[in-house]
């Protein structure tokens, strides 16, 4: 029989694959035996790097490498050998960044902390996973010895004179400058806190109707007992109030996953990060099981966790799951799933365009690959101007490689309508291929700033059996914005069922028009021809609230709201401008049943 070369190659590859599978094994490595020491103040950054490199050298193709840390506390400090240039979505693009633990270009890796408590110093990115496949992190926690959020306790509030006396927490390092400004500092960083979040010390809830508050860090007077006094007028802050004072900086998440596939995080807890707890971009299939962004229990002296979102997924694909997590006390949302619109800047010809990242915290990483499907969006109306288009080629314009690039030249296989031209209007490109399905289930979200869960993806989203407890803003937001944040896009199949919502909307934040807020940013709603979101089902949920608005929806085709129940309470005075339980703007094909059991408790 004649064997063709391509068939011969295929047979050889199959034989090799079968041989590797038959001989594949799990290699277990004790990292302590390779020099990584717990329960010492000495930094383990370079020890762990050497140990991981050594362990990986023992791995053959097809093997699973299981690396164990011994239980205990490990300290990590910045090391010049692990400074990396990393462009991270929705974070400050200040480079290079100090990495603590790096897993790069590896396959079939498991890092098991066995309960290890990882403590980081200064301004660091604790864990980076880039170009990894089939990798797991499990049984470990991440924290910082000196967080950039400066927690203080209000000792006295003289509302008549507008002077507050407060005491910084013990961990806070600070100095008072010659011009009487409070400067917090740590290893390699210093900053003046300019804004704060106020917490009730009895409940750990954000204080009602405070949102982001100004803080007294100028004209500061040190007092003999170690407390500080400053001009600071805010009658909403009684003695005993805890204030998390901070800046708006977000240089690094706790865990960064980039250009990877089939990643699992199990029993991993983030206690603090100066950015988000987890940021994943351009990654396919991420499973979070018992992933937490949380305090160290009910007696933790801190009242805050991360500086921004607990988890955030940008330009990902496949399936994202978050099951059984605790997300609390973070300075932004529990989860945000979205892509990024590029703004059309130039039409070169009927197939070729230039388009750019717009937000200053989002650029410098891959936006698409050849073969990806793209929709063109009219920014003012958020209507689809043309779809689908298929990318033939995409290259950076302002940088030699994708790293750091803002501007791309994109050539499509199809001819693009002549109306799609920056001289004729404002348009955004949406990558429809880089969109995931999501399951967000059995999680608890509580006592945080801003909102609970945000979703902007056309693929199926299931939100079920979660507890949203005092999320301060909306519990769930379905968004989409091609004008400010440039976060895509339209939801096409969302189910929100069997969740409990307790006292959302104690504070007012962006896009928070009801407990469930379907709020795409559409500057010209009257000029819109189609509908942005579609296929949204909200069933079997329970609302426990002091205020009126339960559901707000804008620009939706297909909305079902049924079998939802309500308990009203008097925990707070009604606050929201929206006095309607259900408020719809430009919604069609809606089936809305009234909530049941409306009696007050």
PDB file of C-alpha atoms in Angstrom, residues 250-425:
ATOM      1  CA  UNK A 250      -4.288  49.866  41.143  1.00  0.00           C
ATOM      2  CA  UNK A 251      -0.897  48.699  39.868  1.00  0.00           C
ATOM      3  CA  UNK A 252      -1.192  44.929  40.387  1.00  0.00           C
ATOM      4  CA  UNK A 253      -3.763  42.213  41.010  1.00  0.00           C
ATOM      5  CA  UNK A 254      -2.985  39.383  43.401  1.00  0.00           C
ATOM      6  CA  UNK A 255      -3.142  36.812  40.587  1.00  0.00           C
ATOM      7  CA  UNK A 256      -2.643  37.593  36.897  1.00  0.00           C
ATOM      8  CA  UNK A 257      -3.491  35.002  34.230  1.00  0.00           C
ATOM      9  CA  UNK A 258      -2.660  35.806  30.615  1.00  0.00           C
ATOM     10  CA  UNK A 259      -2.749  33.918  27.310  1.00  0.00           C
ATOM     11  CA  UNK A 260      -3.493  30.626  29.059  1.00  0.00           C
ATOM     12  CA  UNK A 261      -5.918  27.748  28.887  1.00  0.00           C
ATOM     13  CA  UNK A 262      -7.698  25.373  31.297  1.00  0.00           C
ATOM     14  CA  UNK A 263      -6.787  27.038  34.586  1.00  0.00           C
ATOM     15  CA  UNK A 264      -8.225  25.998  37.973  1.00  0.00           C
ATOM     16  CA  UNK A 265      -7.981  27.823  41.308  1.00  0.00           C
ATOM     17  CA  UNK A 266      -9.244  25.757  44.230  1.00  0.00           C
ATOM     18  CA  UNK A 267      -9.397  26.853  47.872  1.00  0.00           C
ATOM     19  CA  UNK A 268      -7.362  29.952  47.129  1.00  0.00           C
ATOM     20  CA  UNK A 269      -7.961  33.076  49.213  1.00  0.00           C
ATOM     21  CA  UNK A 270      -6.836  36.633  48.589  1.00  0.00           C
ATOM     22  CA  UNK A 271      -6.857  38.838  51.675  1.00  0.00           C
ATOM     23  CA  UNK A 272      -5.421  41.934  50.013  1.00  0.00           C
ATOM     24  CA  UNK A 273      -4.118  43.274  46.729  1.00  0.00           C
ATOM     25  CA  UNK A 274      -3.508  46.846  45.588  1.00  0.00           C
ATOM     26  CA  UNK A 275      -5.477  46.028  42.445  1.00  0.00           C
ATOM     27  CA  UNK A 276      -7.918  43.178  41.853  1.00  0.00           C
ATOM     28  CA  UNK A 277      -7.939  39.777  43.497  1.00  0.00           C
ATOM     29  CA  UNK A 278      -7.785  37.950  40.157  1.00  0.00           C
ATOM     30  CA  UNK A 279      -7.341  39.421  36.689  1.00  0.00           C
ATOM     31  CA  UNK A 280      -7.527  37.031  33.747  1.00  0.00           C
ATOM     32  CA  UNK A 281      -7.196  38.162  30.140  1.00  0.00           C
ATOM     33  CA  UNK A 282      -7.121  36.314  26.821  1.00  0.00           C
ATOM     34  CA  UNK A 283      -7.548  32.997  28.609  1.00  0.00           C
ATOM     35  CA  UNK A 284      -9.809  30.062  27.729  1.00  0.00           C
ATOM     36  CA  UNK A 285     -11.576  28.087  30.481  1.00  0.00           C
ATOM     37  CA  UNK A 286     -11.105  29.210  34.081  1.00  0.00           C
ATOM     38  CA  UNK A 287     -12.597  27.330  37.032  1.00  0.00           C
ATOM     39  CA  UNK A 288     -12.786  28.943  40.470  1.00  0.00           C
ATOM     40  CA  UNK A 289     -13.833  26.547  43.229  1.00  0.00           C
ATOM     41  CA  UNK A 290     -13.831  27.976  46.719  1.00  0.00           C
ATOM     42  CA  UNK A 291     -11.889  30.992  45.501  1.00  0.00           C
ATOM     43  CA  UNK A 292     -12.254  33.773  48.048  1.00  0.00           C
ATOM     44  CA  UNK A 293     -11.450  37.427  48.351  1.00  0.00           C
ATOM     45  CA  UNK A 294     -12.120  37.764  52.039  1.00  0.00           C
ATOM     46  CA  UNK A 295     -11.076  38.854  55.488  1.00  0.00           C
ATOM     47  CA  UNK A 296      -9.325  36.601  57.988  1.00  0.00           C
ATOM     48  CA  UNK A 297     -12.574  35.701  59.709  1.00  0.00           C
ATOM     49  CA  UNK A 298     -15.027  37.733  61.770  1.00  0.00           C
ATOM     50  CA  UNK A 299     -12.338  38.991  64.164  1.00  0.00           C
ATOM     51  CA  UNK A 300      -9.984  40.317  61.492  1.00  0.00           C
ATOM     52  CA  UNK A 301      -9.002  43.871  62.539  1.00  0.00           C
ATOM     53  CA  UNK A 302      -9.063  44.909  58.880  1.00  0.00           C
ATOM     54  CA  UNK A 303     -12.329  45.890  57.244  1.00  0.00           C
ATOM     55  CA  UNK A 304     -11.156  45.823  53.612  1.00  0.00           C
ATOM     56  CA  UNK A 305      -9.729  43.355  51.109  1.00  0.00           C
ATOM     57  CA  UNK A 306      -8.767  44.374  47.568  1.00  0.00           C
ATOM     58  CA  UNK A 307      -8.365  47.867  46.143  1.00  0.00           C
ATOM     59  CA  UNK A 308     -10.653  46.996  43.196  1.00  0.00           C
ATOM     60  CA  UNK A 309     -12.690  44.003  41.919  1.00  0.00           C
ATOM     61  CA  UNK A 310     -12.458  40.603  43.518  1.00  0.00           C
ATOM     62  CA  UNK A 311     -12.345  38.890  40.112  1.00  0.00           C
ATOM     63  CA  UNK A 312     -12.192  40.351  36.614  1.00  0.00           C
ATOM     64  CA  UNK A 313     -12.129  38.651  33.198  1.00  0.00           C
ATOM     65  CA  UNK A 314     -11.158  40.590  30.077  1.00  0.00           C
ATOM     66  CA  UNK A 315     -11.258  39.131  26.568  1.00  0.00           C
ATOM     67  CA  UNK A 316     -11.558  35.561  27.823  1.00  0.00           C
ATOM     68  CA  UNK A 317     -13.269  32.634  26.098  1.00  0.00           C
ATOM     69  CA  UNK A 318     -14.521  29.129  26.772  1.00  0.00           C
ATOM     70  CA  UNK A 319     -16.184  28.800  30.164  1.00  0.00           C
ATOM     71  CA  UNK A 320     -15.711  30.784  33.364  1.00  0.00           C
ATOM     72  CA  UNK A 321     -17.065  29.269  36.574  1.00  0.00           C
ATOM     73  CA  UNK A 322     -17.064  30.684  40.084  1.00  0.00           C
ATOM     74  CA  UNK A 323     -18.544  28.252  42.576  1.00  0.00           C
ATOM     75  CA  UNK A 324     -18.711  28.495  46.362  1.00  0.00           C
ATOM     76  CA  UNK A 325     -16.690  31.675  46.820  1.00  0.00           C
ATOM     77  CA  UNK A 326     -16.767  34.380  49.459  1.00  0.00           C
ATOM     78  CA  UNK A 327     -16.278  37.897  48.119  1.00  0.00           C
ATOM     79  CA  UNK A 328     -16.330  40.597  50.773  1.00  0.00           C
ATOM     80  CA  UNK A 329     -15.061  44.065  51.696  1.00  0.00           C
ATOM     81  CA  UNK A 330     -13.457  44.768  48.332  1.00  0.00           C
ATOM     82  CA  UNK A 331     -13.401  48.257  46.907  1.00  0.00           C
ATOM     83  CA  UNK A 332     -15.291  47.258  43.760  1.00  0.00           C
ATOM     84  CA  UNK A 333     -17.304  44.423  42.223  1.00  0.00           C
ATOM     85  CA  UNK A 334     -17.177  40.687  42.974  1.00  0.00           C
ATOM     86  CA  UNK A 335     -16.934  39.710  39.298  1.00  0.00           C
ATOM     87  CA  UNK A 336     -16.794  41.576  36.003  1.00  0.00           C
ATOM     88  CA  UNK A 337     -16.787  39.695  32.693  1.00  0.00           C
ATOM     89  CA  UNK A 338     -16.328  41.707  29.499  1.00  0.00           C
ATOM     90  CA  UNK A 339     -14.322  42.320  26.363  1.00  0.00           C
ATOM     91  CA  UNK A 340     -12.920  45.626  25.103  1.00  0.00           C
ATOM     92  CA  UNK A 341     -14.142  47.823  22.277  1.00  0.00           C
ATOM     93  CA  UNK A 342     -11.486  49.278  19.991  1.00  0.00           C
ATOM     94  CA  UNK A 343     -12.463  52.691  18.659  1.00  0.00           C
ATOM     95  CA  UNK A 344     -12.304  53.082  14.890  1.00  0.00           C
ATOM     96  CA  UNK A 345      -9.743  55.795  14.122  1.00  0.00           C
ATOM     97  CA  UNK A 346      -9.047  55.447  10.381  1.00  0.00           C
ATOM     98  CA  UNK A 347     -10.558  53.790   7.295  1.00  0.00           C
ATOM     99  CA  UNK A 348      -7.693  52.767   4.990  1.00  0.00           C
ATOM    100  CA  UNK A 349      -9.768  51.015   2.324  1.00  0.00           C
ATOM    101  CA  UNK A 350     -12.918  48.895   2.102  1.00  0.00           C
ATOM    102  CA  UNK A 351     -11.303  46.046   4.042  1.00  0.00           C
ATOM    103  CA  UNK A 352      -8.643  47.743   6.176  1.00  0.00           C
ATOM    104  CA  UNK A 353      -9.023  49.907   9.275  1.00  0.00           C
ATOM    105  CA  UNK A 354      -7.075  51.253  12.207  1.00  0.00           C
ATOM    106  CA  UNK A 355      -8.606  51.076  15.663  1.00  0.00           C
ATOM    107  CA  UNK A 356      -7.298  51.808  19.141  1.00  0.00           C
ATOM    108  CA  UNK A 357      -7.711  51.002  22.805  1.00  0.00           C
ATOM    109  CA  UNK A 358      -9.198  54.032  24.555  1.00  0.00           C
ATOM    110  CA  UNK A 359      -9.133  53.600  28.325  1.00  0.00           C
ATOM    111  CA  UNK A 360      -5.792  54.498  29.982  1.00  0.00           C
ATOM    112  CA  UNK A 361      -5.867  51.326  32.108  1.00  0.00           C
ATOM    113  CA  UNK A 362      -6.585  49.011  29.189  1.00  0.00           C
ATOM    114  CA  UNK A 363      -4.053  48.624  26.406  1.00  0.00           C
ATOM    115  CA  UNK A 364      -0.863  46.825  25.529  1.00  0.00           C
ATOM    116  CA  UNK A 365      -2.169  43.270  25.173  1.00  0.00           C
ATOM    117  CA  UNK A 366      -3.565  41.153  22.340  1.00  0.00           C
ATOM    118  CA  UNK A 367      -7.025  42.173  21.166  1.00  0.00           C
ATOM    119  CA  UNK A 368      -7.723  39.495  18.543  1.00  0.00           C
ATOM    120  CA  UNK A 369      -6.305  36.822  16.259  1.00  0.00           C
ATOM    121  CA  UNK A 370      -6.771  36.219  12.532  1.00  0.00           C
ATOM    122  CA  UNK A 371     -10.003  34.313  12.049  1.00  0.00           C
ATOM    123  CA  UNK A 372     -11.803  35.997  14.956  1.00  0.00           C
ATOM    124  CA  UNK A 373     -15.317  37.279  14.359  1.00  0.00           C
ATOM    125  CA  UNK A 374     -15.979  40.996  14.840  1.00  0.00           C
ATOM    126  CA  UNK A 375     -19.047  43.218  15.141  1.00  0.00           C
ATOM    127  CA  UNK A 376     -19.016  46.933  14.396  1.00  0.00           C
ATOM    128  CA  UNK A 377     -20.987  49.017  16.922  1.00  0.00           C
ATOM    129  CA  UNK A 378     -22.305  52.554  16.513  1.00  0.00           C
ATOM    130  CA  UNK A 379     -21.127  54.223  19.728  1.00  0.00           C
ATOM    131  CA  UNK A 380     -23.979  56.760  20.154  1.00  0.00           C
ATOM    132  CA  UNK A 381     -26.805  54.238  19.758  1.00  0.00           C
ATOM    133  CA  UNK A 382     -24.965  50.959  20.485  1.00  0.00           C
ATOM    134  CA  UNK A 383     -26.651  49.497  17.401  1.00  0.00           C
ATOM    135  CA  UNK A 384     -24.823  46.874  15.357  1.00  0.00           C
ATOM    136  CA  UNK A 385     -23.552  48.612  12.215  1.00  0.00           C
ATOM    137  CA  UNK A 386     -22.223  45.442  10.575  1.00  0.00           C
ATOM    138  CA  UNK A 387     -21.583  41.844  11.562  1.00  0.00           C
ATOM    139  CA  UNK A 388     -20.059  39.357  11.194  1.00  0.00           C
ATOM    140  CA  UNK A 389     -16.668  40.380   9.928  1.00  0.00           C
ATOM    141  CA  UNK A 390     -13.715  38.004   9.963  1.00  0.00           C
ATOM    142  CA  UNK A 391     -10.205  39.191  10.697  1.00  0.00           C
ATOM    143  CA  UNK A 392      -7.717  38.377   7.939  1.00  0.00           C
ATOM    144  CA  UNK A 393      -4.795  40.055   9.710  1.00  0.00           C
ATOM    145  CA  UNK A 394      -4.147  42.305  12.701  1.00  0.00           C
ATOM    146  CA  UNK A 395      -0.861  44.084  13.468  1.00  0.00           C
ATOM    147  CA  UNK A 396       0.195  46.734  15.976  1.00  0.00           C
ATOM    148  CA  UNK A 397       0.893  50.179  14.529  1.00  0.00           C
ATOM    149  CA  UNK A 398       2.427  52.188  17.361  1.00  0.00           C
ATOM    150  CA  UNK A 399       4.684  49.429  18.778  1.00  0.00           C
ATOM    151  CA  UNK A 400       6.885  46.769  17.150  1.00  0.00           C
ATOM    152  CA  UNK A 401       4.947  44.045  18.987  1.00  0.00           C
ATOM    153  CA  UNK A 402       1.596  43.766  20.732  1.00  0.00           C
ATOM    154  CA  UNK A 403       3.231  44.500  24.101  1.00  0.00           C
ATOM    155  CA  UNK A 404       2.401  48.092  24.913  1.00  0.00           C
ATOM    156  CA  UNK A 405       0.415  48.700  21.730  1.00  0.00           C
ATOM    157  CA  UNK A 406      -2.665  50.913  21.637  1.00  0.00           C
ATOM    158  CA  UNK A 407      -3.285  51.149  17.885  1.00  0.00           C
ATOM    159  CA  UNK A 408      -3.905  48.223  15.502  1.00  0.00           C
ATOM    160  CA  UNK A 409      -4.326  47.850  11.757  1.00  0.00           C
ATOM    161  CA  UNK A 410      -7.042  45.299  11.042  1.00  0.00           C
ATOM    162  CA  UNK A 411      -7.845  43.782   7.661  1.00  0.00           C
ATOM    163  CA  UNK A 412     -11.137  41.935   7.208  1.00  0.00           C
ATOM    164  CA  UNK A 413     -12.004  39.243   4.700  1.00  0.00           C
ATOM    165  CA  UNK A 414     -15.292  40.987   3.932  1.00  0.00           C
ATOM    166  CA  UNK A 415     -15.982  44.369   2.402  1.00  0.00           C
ATOM    167  CA  UNK A 416     -17.056  46.829   5.086  1.00  0.00           C
ATOM    168  CA  UNK A 417     -19.971  49.170   4.496  1.00  0.00           C
ATOM    169  CA  UNK A 418     -18.950  52.616   3.295  1.00  0.00           C
ATOM    170  CA  UNK A 419     -20.823  54.279   6.188  1.00  0.00           C
ATOM    171  CA  UNK A 420     -18.392  52.796   8.709  1.00  0.00           C
ATOM    172  CA  UNK A 421     -15.907  55.627   8.673  1.00  0.00           C
ATOM    173  CA  UNK A 422     -14.680  57.854  11.553  1.00  0.00           C
ATOM    174  CA  UNK A 423     -15.497  60.864   9.382  1.00  0.00           C
ATOM    175  CA  UNK A 424     -19.149  59.769   9.349  1.00  0.00           C
ATOM    176  CA  UNK A 425     -19.604  58.732  12.966  1.00  0.00           C
TER     177      UNK A 425
END
